[in-house]
Coordinates of C-alpha atoms in Angstrom, one line a residue:
X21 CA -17.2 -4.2 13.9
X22 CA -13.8 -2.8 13.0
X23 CA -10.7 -4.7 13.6
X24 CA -8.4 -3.0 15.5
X25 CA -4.6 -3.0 14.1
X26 CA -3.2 -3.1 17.9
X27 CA -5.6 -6.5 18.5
X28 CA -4.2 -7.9 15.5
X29 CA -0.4 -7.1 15.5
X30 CA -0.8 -8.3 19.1
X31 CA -2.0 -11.5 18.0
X32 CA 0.5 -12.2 15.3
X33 CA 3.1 -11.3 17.8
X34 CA 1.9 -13.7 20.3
X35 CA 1.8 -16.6 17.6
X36 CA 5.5 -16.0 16.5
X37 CA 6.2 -15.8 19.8
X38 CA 4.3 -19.1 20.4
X39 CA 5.6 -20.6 17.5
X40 CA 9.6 -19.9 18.2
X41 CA 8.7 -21.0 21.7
X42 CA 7.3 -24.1 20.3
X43 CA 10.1 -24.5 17.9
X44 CA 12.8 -24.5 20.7
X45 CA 10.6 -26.7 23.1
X46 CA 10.6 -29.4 20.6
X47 CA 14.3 -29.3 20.5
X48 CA 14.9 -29.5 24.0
X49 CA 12.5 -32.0 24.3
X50 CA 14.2 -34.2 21.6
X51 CA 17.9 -33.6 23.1
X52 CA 16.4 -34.4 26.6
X53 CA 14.7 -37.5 24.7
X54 CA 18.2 -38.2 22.9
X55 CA 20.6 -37.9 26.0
X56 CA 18.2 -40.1 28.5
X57 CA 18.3 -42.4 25.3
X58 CA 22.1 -42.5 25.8
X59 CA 22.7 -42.7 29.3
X60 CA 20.1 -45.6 29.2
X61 CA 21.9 -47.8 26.2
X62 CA 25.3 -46.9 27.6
X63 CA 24.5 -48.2 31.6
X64 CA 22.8 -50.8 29.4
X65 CA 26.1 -51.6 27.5
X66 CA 27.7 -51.2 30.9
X67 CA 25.7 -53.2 32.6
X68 CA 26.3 -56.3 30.6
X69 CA 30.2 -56.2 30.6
X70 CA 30.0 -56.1 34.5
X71 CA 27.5 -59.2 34.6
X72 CA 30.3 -60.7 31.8
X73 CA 33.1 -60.4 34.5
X74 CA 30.8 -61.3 37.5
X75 CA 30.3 -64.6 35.8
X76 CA 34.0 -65.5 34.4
X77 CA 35.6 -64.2 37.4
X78 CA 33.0 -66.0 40.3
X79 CA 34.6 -69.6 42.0
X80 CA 30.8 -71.4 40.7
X81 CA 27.6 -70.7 39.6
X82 CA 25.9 -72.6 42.9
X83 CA 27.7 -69.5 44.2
X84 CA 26.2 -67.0 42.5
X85 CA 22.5 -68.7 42.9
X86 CA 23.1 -68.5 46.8
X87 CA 23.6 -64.5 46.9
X88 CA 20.9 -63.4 44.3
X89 CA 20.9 -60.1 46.5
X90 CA 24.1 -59.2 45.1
X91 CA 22.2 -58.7 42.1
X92 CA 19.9 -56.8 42.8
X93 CA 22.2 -54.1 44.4
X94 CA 24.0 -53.9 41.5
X95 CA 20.7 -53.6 39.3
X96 CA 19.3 -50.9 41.0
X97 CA 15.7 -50.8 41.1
X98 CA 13.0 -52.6 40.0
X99 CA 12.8 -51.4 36.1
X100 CA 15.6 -53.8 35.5
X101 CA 16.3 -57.2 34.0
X102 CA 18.7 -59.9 34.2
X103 CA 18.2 -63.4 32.4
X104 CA 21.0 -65.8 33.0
X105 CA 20.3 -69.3 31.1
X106 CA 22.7 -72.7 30.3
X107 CA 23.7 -73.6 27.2
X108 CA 20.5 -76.1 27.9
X109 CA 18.0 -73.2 28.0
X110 CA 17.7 -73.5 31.7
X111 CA 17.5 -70.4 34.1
X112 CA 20.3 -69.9 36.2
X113 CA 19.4 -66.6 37.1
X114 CA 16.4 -64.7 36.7
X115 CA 15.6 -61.1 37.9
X116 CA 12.0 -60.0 36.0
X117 CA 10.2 -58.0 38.7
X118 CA 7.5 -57.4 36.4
X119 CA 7.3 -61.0 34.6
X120 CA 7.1 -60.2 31.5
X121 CA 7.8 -62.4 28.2
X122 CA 10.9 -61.7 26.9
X123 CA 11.4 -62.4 23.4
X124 CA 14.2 -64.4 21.5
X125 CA 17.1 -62.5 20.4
X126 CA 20.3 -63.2 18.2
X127 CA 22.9 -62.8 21.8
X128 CA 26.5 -61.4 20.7
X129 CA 29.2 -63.6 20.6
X130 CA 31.1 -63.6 23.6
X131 CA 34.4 -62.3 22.2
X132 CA 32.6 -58.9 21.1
X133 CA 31.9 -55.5 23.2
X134 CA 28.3 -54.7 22.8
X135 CA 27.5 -51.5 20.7
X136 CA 24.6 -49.5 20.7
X137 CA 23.2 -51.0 17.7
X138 CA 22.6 -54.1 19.4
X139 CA 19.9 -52.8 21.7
X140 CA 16.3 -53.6 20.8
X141 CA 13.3 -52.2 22.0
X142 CA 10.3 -54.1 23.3
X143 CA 7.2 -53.5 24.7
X144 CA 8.7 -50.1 26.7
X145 CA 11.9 -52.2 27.6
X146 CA 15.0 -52.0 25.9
X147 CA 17.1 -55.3 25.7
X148 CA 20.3 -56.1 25.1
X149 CA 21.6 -60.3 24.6
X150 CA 25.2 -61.4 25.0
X151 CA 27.1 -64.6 25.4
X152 CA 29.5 -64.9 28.4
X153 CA 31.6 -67.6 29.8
X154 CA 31.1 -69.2 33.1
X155 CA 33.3 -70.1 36.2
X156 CA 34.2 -74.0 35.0
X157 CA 33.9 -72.4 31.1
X158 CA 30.7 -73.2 31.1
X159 CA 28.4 -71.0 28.2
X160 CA 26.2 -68.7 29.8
X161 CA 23.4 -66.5 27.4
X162 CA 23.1 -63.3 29.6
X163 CA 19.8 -60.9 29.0
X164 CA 20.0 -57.5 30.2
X165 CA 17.1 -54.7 30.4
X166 CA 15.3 -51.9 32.0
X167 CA 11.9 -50.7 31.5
X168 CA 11.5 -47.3 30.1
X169 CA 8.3 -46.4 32.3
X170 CA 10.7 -43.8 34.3
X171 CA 12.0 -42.3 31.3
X172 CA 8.4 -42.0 29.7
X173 CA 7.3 -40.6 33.1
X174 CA 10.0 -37.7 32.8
X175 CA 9.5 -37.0 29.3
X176 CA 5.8 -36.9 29.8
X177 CA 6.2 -34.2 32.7
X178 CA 8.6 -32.5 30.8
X179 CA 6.1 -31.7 27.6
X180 CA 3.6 -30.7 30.0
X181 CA 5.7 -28.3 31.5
X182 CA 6.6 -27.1 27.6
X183 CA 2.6 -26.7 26.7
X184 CA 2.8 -24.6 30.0
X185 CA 5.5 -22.5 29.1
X186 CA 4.3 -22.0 25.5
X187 CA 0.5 -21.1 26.5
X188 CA 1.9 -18.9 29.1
X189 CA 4.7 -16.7 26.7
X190 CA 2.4 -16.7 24.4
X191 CA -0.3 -14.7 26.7
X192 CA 2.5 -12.9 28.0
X193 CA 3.4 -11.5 24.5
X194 CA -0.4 -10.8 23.5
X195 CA -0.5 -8.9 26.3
X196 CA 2.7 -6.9 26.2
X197 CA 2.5 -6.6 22.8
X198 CA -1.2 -5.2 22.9
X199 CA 0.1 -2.6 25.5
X200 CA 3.5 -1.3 23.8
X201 CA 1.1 -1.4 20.6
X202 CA -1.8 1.0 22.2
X203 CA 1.1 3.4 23.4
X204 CA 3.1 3.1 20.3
X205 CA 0.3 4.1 18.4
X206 CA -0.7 7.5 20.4
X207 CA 0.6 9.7 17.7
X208 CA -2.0 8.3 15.4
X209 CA -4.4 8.9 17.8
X210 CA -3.2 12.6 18.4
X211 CA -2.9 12.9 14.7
X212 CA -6.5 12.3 14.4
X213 CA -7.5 14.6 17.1
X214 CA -5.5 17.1 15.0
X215 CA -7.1 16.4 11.7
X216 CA -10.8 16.5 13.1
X217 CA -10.1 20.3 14.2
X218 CA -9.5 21.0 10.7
X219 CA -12.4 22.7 8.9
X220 CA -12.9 25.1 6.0
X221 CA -12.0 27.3 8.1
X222 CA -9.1 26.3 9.0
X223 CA -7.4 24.8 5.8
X224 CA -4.5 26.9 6.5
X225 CA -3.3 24.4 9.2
X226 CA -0.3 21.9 8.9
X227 CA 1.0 18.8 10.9
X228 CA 3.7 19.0 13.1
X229 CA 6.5 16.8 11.2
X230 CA 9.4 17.4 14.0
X231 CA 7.9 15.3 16.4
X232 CA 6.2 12.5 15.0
X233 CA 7.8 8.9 14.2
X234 CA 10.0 8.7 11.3
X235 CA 7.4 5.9 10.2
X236 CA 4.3 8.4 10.4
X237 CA 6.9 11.5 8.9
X238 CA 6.0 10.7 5.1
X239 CA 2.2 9.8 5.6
X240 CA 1.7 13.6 7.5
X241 CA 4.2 14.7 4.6
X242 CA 1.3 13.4 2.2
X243 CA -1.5 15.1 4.3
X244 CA 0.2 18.3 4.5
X245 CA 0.5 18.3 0.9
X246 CA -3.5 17.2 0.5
X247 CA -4.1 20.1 2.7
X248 CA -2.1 22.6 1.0
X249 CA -4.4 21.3 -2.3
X250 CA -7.2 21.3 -0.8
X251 CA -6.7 25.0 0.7
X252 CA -5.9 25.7 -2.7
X253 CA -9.3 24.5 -4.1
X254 CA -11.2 25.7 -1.6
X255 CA -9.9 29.2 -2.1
X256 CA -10.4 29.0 -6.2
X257 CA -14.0 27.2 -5.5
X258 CA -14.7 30.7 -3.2
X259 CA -13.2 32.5 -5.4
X260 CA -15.3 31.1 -8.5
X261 CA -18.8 31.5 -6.7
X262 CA -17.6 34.9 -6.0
X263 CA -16.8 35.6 -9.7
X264 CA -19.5 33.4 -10.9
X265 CA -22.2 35.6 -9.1
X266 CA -20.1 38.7 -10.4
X267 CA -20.6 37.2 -13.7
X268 CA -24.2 36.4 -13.8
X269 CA -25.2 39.4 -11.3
X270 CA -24.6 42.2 -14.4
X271 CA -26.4 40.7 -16.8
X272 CA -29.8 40.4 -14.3
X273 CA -29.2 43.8 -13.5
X274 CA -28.8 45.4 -17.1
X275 CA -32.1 42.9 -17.6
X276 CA -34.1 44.4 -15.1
X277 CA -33.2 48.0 -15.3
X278 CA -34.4 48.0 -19.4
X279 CA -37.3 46.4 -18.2
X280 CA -37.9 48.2 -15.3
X281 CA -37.3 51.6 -17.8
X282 CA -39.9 50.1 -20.3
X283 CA -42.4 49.6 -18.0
X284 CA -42.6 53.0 -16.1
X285 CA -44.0 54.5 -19.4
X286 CA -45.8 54.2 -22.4
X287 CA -43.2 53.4 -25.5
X288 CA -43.4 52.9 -29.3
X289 CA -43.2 49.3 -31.0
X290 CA -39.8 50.2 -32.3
X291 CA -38.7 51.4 -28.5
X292 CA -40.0 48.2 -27.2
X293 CA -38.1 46.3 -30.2
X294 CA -35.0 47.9 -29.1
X295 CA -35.4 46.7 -25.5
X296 CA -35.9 43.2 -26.5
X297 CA -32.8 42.7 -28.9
X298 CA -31.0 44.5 -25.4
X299 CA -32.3 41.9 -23.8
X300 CA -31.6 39.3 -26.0
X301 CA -27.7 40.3 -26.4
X302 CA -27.9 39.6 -22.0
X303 CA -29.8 36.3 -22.8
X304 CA -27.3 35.1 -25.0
X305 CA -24.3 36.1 -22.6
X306 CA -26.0 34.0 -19.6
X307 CA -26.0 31.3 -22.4
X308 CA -22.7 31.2 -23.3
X309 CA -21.7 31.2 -20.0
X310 CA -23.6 28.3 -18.9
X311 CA -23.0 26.2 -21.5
X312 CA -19.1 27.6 -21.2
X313 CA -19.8 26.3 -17.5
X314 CA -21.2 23.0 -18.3
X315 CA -18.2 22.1 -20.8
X316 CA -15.4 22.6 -17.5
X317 CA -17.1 20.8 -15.8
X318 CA -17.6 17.6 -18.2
X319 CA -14.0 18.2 -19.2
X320 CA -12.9 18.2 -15.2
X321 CA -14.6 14.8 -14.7
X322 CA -13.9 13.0 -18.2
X323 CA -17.6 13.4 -19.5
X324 CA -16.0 14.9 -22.6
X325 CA -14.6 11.7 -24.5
X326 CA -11.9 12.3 -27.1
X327 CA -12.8 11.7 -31.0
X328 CA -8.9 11.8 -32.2
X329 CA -8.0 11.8 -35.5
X330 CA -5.3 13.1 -38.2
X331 CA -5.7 16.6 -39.1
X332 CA -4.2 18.8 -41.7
X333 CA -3.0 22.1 -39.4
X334 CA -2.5 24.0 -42.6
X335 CA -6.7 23.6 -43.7
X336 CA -7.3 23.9 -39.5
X337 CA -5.2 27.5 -39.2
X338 CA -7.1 28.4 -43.3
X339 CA -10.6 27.8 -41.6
X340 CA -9.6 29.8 -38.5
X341 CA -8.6 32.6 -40.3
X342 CA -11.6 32.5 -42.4
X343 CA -13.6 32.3 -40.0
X344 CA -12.0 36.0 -38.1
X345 CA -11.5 37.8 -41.5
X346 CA -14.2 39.7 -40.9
X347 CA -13.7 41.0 -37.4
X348 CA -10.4 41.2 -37.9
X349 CA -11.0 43.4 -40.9
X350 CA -13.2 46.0 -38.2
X351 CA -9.9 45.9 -36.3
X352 CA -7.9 46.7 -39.1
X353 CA -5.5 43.6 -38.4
X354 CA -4.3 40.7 -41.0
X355 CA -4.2 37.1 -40.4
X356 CA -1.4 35.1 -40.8
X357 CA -1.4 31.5 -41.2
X358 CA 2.2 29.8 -41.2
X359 CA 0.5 26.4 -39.4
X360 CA 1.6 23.2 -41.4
X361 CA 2.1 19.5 -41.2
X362 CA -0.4 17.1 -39.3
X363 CA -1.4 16.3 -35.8
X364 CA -3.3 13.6 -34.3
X365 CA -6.1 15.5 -31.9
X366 CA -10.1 16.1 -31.4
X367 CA -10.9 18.5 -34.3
X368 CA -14.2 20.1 -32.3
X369 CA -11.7 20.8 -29.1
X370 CA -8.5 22.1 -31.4
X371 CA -10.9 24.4 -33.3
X372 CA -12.5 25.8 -30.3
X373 CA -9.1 26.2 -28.1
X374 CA -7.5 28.0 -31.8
X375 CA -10.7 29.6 -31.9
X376 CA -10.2 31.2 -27.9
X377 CA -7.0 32.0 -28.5
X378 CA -7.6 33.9 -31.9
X379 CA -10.7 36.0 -30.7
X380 CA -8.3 37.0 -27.9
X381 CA -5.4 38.3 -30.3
X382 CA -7.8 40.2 -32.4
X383 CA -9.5 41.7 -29.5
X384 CA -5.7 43.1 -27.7
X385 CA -3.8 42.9 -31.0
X386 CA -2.8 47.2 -31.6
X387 CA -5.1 47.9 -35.1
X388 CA -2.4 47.3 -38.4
X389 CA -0.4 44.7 -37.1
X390 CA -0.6 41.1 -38.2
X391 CA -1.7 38.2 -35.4
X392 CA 0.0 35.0 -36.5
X393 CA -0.6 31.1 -36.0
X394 CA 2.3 29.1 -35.9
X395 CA 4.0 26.0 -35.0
X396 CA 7.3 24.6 -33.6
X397 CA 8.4 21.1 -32.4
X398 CA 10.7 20.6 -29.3
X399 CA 11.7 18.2 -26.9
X400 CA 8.8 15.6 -27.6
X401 CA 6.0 18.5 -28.1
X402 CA 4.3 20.0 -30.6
X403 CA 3.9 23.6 -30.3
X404 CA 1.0 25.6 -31.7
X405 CA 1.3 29.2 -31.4
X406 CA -1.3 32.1 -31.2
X407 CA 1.1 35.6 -31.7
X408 CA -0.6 38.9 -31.4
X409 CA 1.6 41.9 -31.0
X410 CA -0.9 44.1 -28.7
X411 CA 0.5 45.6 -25.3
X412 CA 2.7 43.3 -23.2
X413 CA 0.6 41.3 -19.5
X414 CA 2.2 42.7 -17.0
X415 CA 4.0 39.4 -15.3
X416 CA 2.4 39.2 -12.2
X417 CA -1.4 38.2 -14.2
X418 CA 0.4 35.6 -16.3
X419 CA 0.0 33.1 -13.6
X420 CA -3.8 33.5 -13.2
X421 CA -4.4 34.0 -17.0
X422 CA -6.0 30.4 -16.9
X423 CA -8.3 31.0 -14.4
X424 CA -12.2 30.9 -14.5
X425 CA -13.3 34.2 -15.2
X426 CA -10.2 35.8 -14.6
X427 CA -9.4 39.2 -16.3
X428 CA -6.7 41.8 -16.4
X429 CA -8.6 44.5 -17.3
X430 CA -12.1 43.3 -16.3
X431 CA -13.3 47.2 -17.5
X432 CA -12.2 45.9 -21.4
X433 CA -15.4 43.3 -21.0
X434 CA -17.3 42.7 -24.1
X435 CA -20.6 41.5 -24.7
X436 CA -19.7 39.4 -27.3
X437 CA -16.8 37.7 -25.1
X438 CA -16.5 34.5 -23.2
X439 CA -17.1 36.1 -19.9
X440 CA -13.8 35.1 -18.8
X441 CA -13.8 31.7 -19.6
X442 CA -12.4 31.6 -22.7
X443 CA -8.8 30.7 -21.4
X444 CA -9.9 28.1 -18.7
X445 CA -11.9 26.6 -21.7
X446 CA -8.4 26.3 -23.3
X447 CA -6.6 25.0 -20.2
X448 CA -8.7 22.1 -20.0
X449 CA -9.1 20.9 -23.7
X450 CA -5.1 20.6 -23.3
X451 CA -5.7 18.6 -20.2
X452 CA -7.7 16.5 -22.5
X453 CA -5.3 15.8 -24.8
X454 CA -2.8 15.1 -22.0
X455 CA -1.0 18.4 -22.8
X456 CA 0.3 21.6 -22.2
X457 CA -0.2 25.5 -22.2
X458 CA 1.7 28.5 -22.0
X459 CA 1.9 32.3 -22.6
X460 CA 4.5 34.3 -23.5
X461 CA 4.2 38.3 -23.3
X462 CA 7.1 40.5 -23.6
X463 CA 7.4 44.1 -25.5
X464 CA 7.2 42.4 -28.7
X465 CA 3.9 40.8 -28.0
X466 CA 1.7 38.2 -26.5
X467 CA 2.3 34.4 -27.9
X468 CA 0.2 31.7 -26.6
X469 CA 1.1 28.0 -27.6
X470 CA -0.8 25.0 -26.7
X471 CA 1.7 21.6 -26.5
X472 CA 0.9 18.5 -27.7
X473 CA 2.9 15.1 -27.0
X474 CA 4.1 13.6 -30.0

């Protein structure tokens, strides 16, 4: 099961909630805690001071003995206690509604105001001990004290009512949160709605930008931008099965129709010879096409691993040349190799993009003028040039030159050519070198230069 992004930003909003909730319960619990604390030690304080002057200012102790109620009054309730004892140990006044043992403590001197410091605390009853004077000047140890049971009653409410209050803001924000999440995230839902109507028909389509959340505006900038690629593919893939079944469609018929001629009559050996090598120069175009074919698409998905090493552009551009001497001889051209220095590339892949580019020149190059290789370094990149000085590309096919089975003038087809895939083959050996391509035709020529970094 999927989890939902509204479920869980929900949930992490109602544990920050719970946890600031928390955080400012526990400090309002520990100043409640901290100012009952105070209010307790200073009636405490209080409390012994008055009992001071009640002794030192009463006519006798029998007195004081005889109106115990008076003591009570001024105690309050029944959390308190009052120990009164002679210098002998004796009681003279005890008030200990729950009887409890109270333990020895160092009293303060009798010339001292008690202090906050002074106060113990034992078993849930804070105590305070203090010497006083009595009415003939007699000394009096006074013990003064209140049970905390009250206050731990409060403060034991008072958390419960803070678990409350955090439980309940906590559901409170799950739920609100989950809510304003669900309706904050609408336009994602709408923006799927509006992607799943998209279909190869409808590549064309874009995103509405103007209206969506500045947080969604650069991920449907992205799509947008997918789709304009992907409308782009699409069209080249059509485009390519189009020209592909072009492609393959001439060479079946022209195979057929010799066949077809040499089977509606009786021929002689050497008439039946003839249509076999026809037939062979067909079989060897669908050849090169496939295997043209099967080298994009290696070289498209990185089948094609790179063998780099240093080569001498001089012997490269010497081999070339060598290698076209003859047909460039038929076309009454010369070949000029000015290629020199080294380059670090895949010899098989330089020779065979060189090789594209040269059987191009030769083939457009106007008969007595010279097709040159040469080289240049710029910015980086080095430059190797293919210059033929045949009739100028009008500007409007440089664009597409690249393109599988692309042609300008597909009525100048050979049968000796790539089939339109001679270029292509060249764009993507430069995409496996991590380089460039360009073409250059003006009235002085065609120059096509394939970049690599440096």
């Amino acid at each position: 099961m999927s989890k939902s992004i509204a479920w869980r930003l929900a949930l992490a909003i109602a544990m920050t909630c719970a946890l600031v909730l928390s955080v400012i319960g526990v400090f309002l619990y520990r100043s409640l805690a901290s100012e009952l604390a105070f209010r307790d030690d200073q009636a405490l304080l209080g409390r012994l001071e008055q009992v001071r002057a009640l002794l030192h200012d009463s006519d006798s102790l029998e007195a004081l003995q005889e109106r115990p109620r008076l003591y009570q009054n001024m105690l309050g309730n029944l959390d308190s206690v009052l120990l009164v004892k002679r210098a002998d140990g004796s009681p003279l006044i005890a008030i200990n509604p729950h009887q409890q043992t109270l333990p020895d403590m160092q009293p303060i001197a009798q010339g001292r105001a008690p202090q906050r410091a002074d106060i113990r605390t034992l078993d849930q009853t804070v105590l305070l001990v203090g010497m006083a004077q009595g009415p003939a000047g007699e000394t009096l140890s006074v013990t003064v004290g209140k049970r905390l049971d009250e206050r731990e009653q409060m403060l034991a409410s008072y958390r419960l009512r803070l678990y409350g209050a955090v439980g309940l803001g906590a559901l409170l924000a799950f739920g609100l949160g989950l809510l304003l999440l669900r309706r904050g995230l609408e336009p994602l839902r709408e923006l799927a709605h509006a992607m799943a109507g998209i279909d190869p028909r409808s590549l064309d389509q874009r995103m509405a930008t103007h209206d969506v959340p500045a947080e969604l505006k650069e991920p449907v900038q992205a799509l947008n931008a997918m789709l304009t690629r992907l409308e782009d593919s699409f069209a080249r893939l059509s485009q390519f099965s189009a020209d592909l079944a072009h492609e393959i469609r001439t060479p079946l018929h022209n195979l057929l129709g010799s066949n077809s001629l040499a089977l509606n009559q009786s021929r002689s050996p050497t008439e039946y010879q003839e249509v076999l090598a026809s037939n062979i120069e067909e079989y060897e175009r669908l050849n090169r096409m496939a295997e043209n074919l099967m080298f994009l698409a290696r070289a498209e998905h990185g089948q094609r691993p790179l063998q780099l090493q240093v080569l001498d552009l001089g012997e490269v551009g010497d081999e070339l040349c060598d290698y076209f001497e003859a047909l460039a001889e038929d076309r009454q051209l010369q070949l000029d190799n000015q290629l020199s220095g080294s380059l670090m590339a895949d010899q098989q892949l330089l020779q065979r993009a060189l090789g594209n580019l040269l059987a191009n020149a030769v083939r457009h190059a106007q008969p007595g003028s010279t097709v040159r290789l040469q080289r240049h370094d710029d910015a980086g990149f080095c430059w190797i040039g293919v210059h033929n000085p045949g009739p100028p590309i009008e500007a409007q096919h440089l664009g597409k030159l690249f393109d599988r089975f692309y042609r300008v003038d597909p009525s100048r087809a050979q049968p000796g050519d790539s089939g339109g895939l001679g270029l292509a083959i060249v764009h993507s050996i430069m995409q496996l070198h991590g380089g460039q391509v360009r073409v250059v035709s003006d009235t002085s020529g065609t120059l096509f230069e394939l970049g690599f970094a440096q």
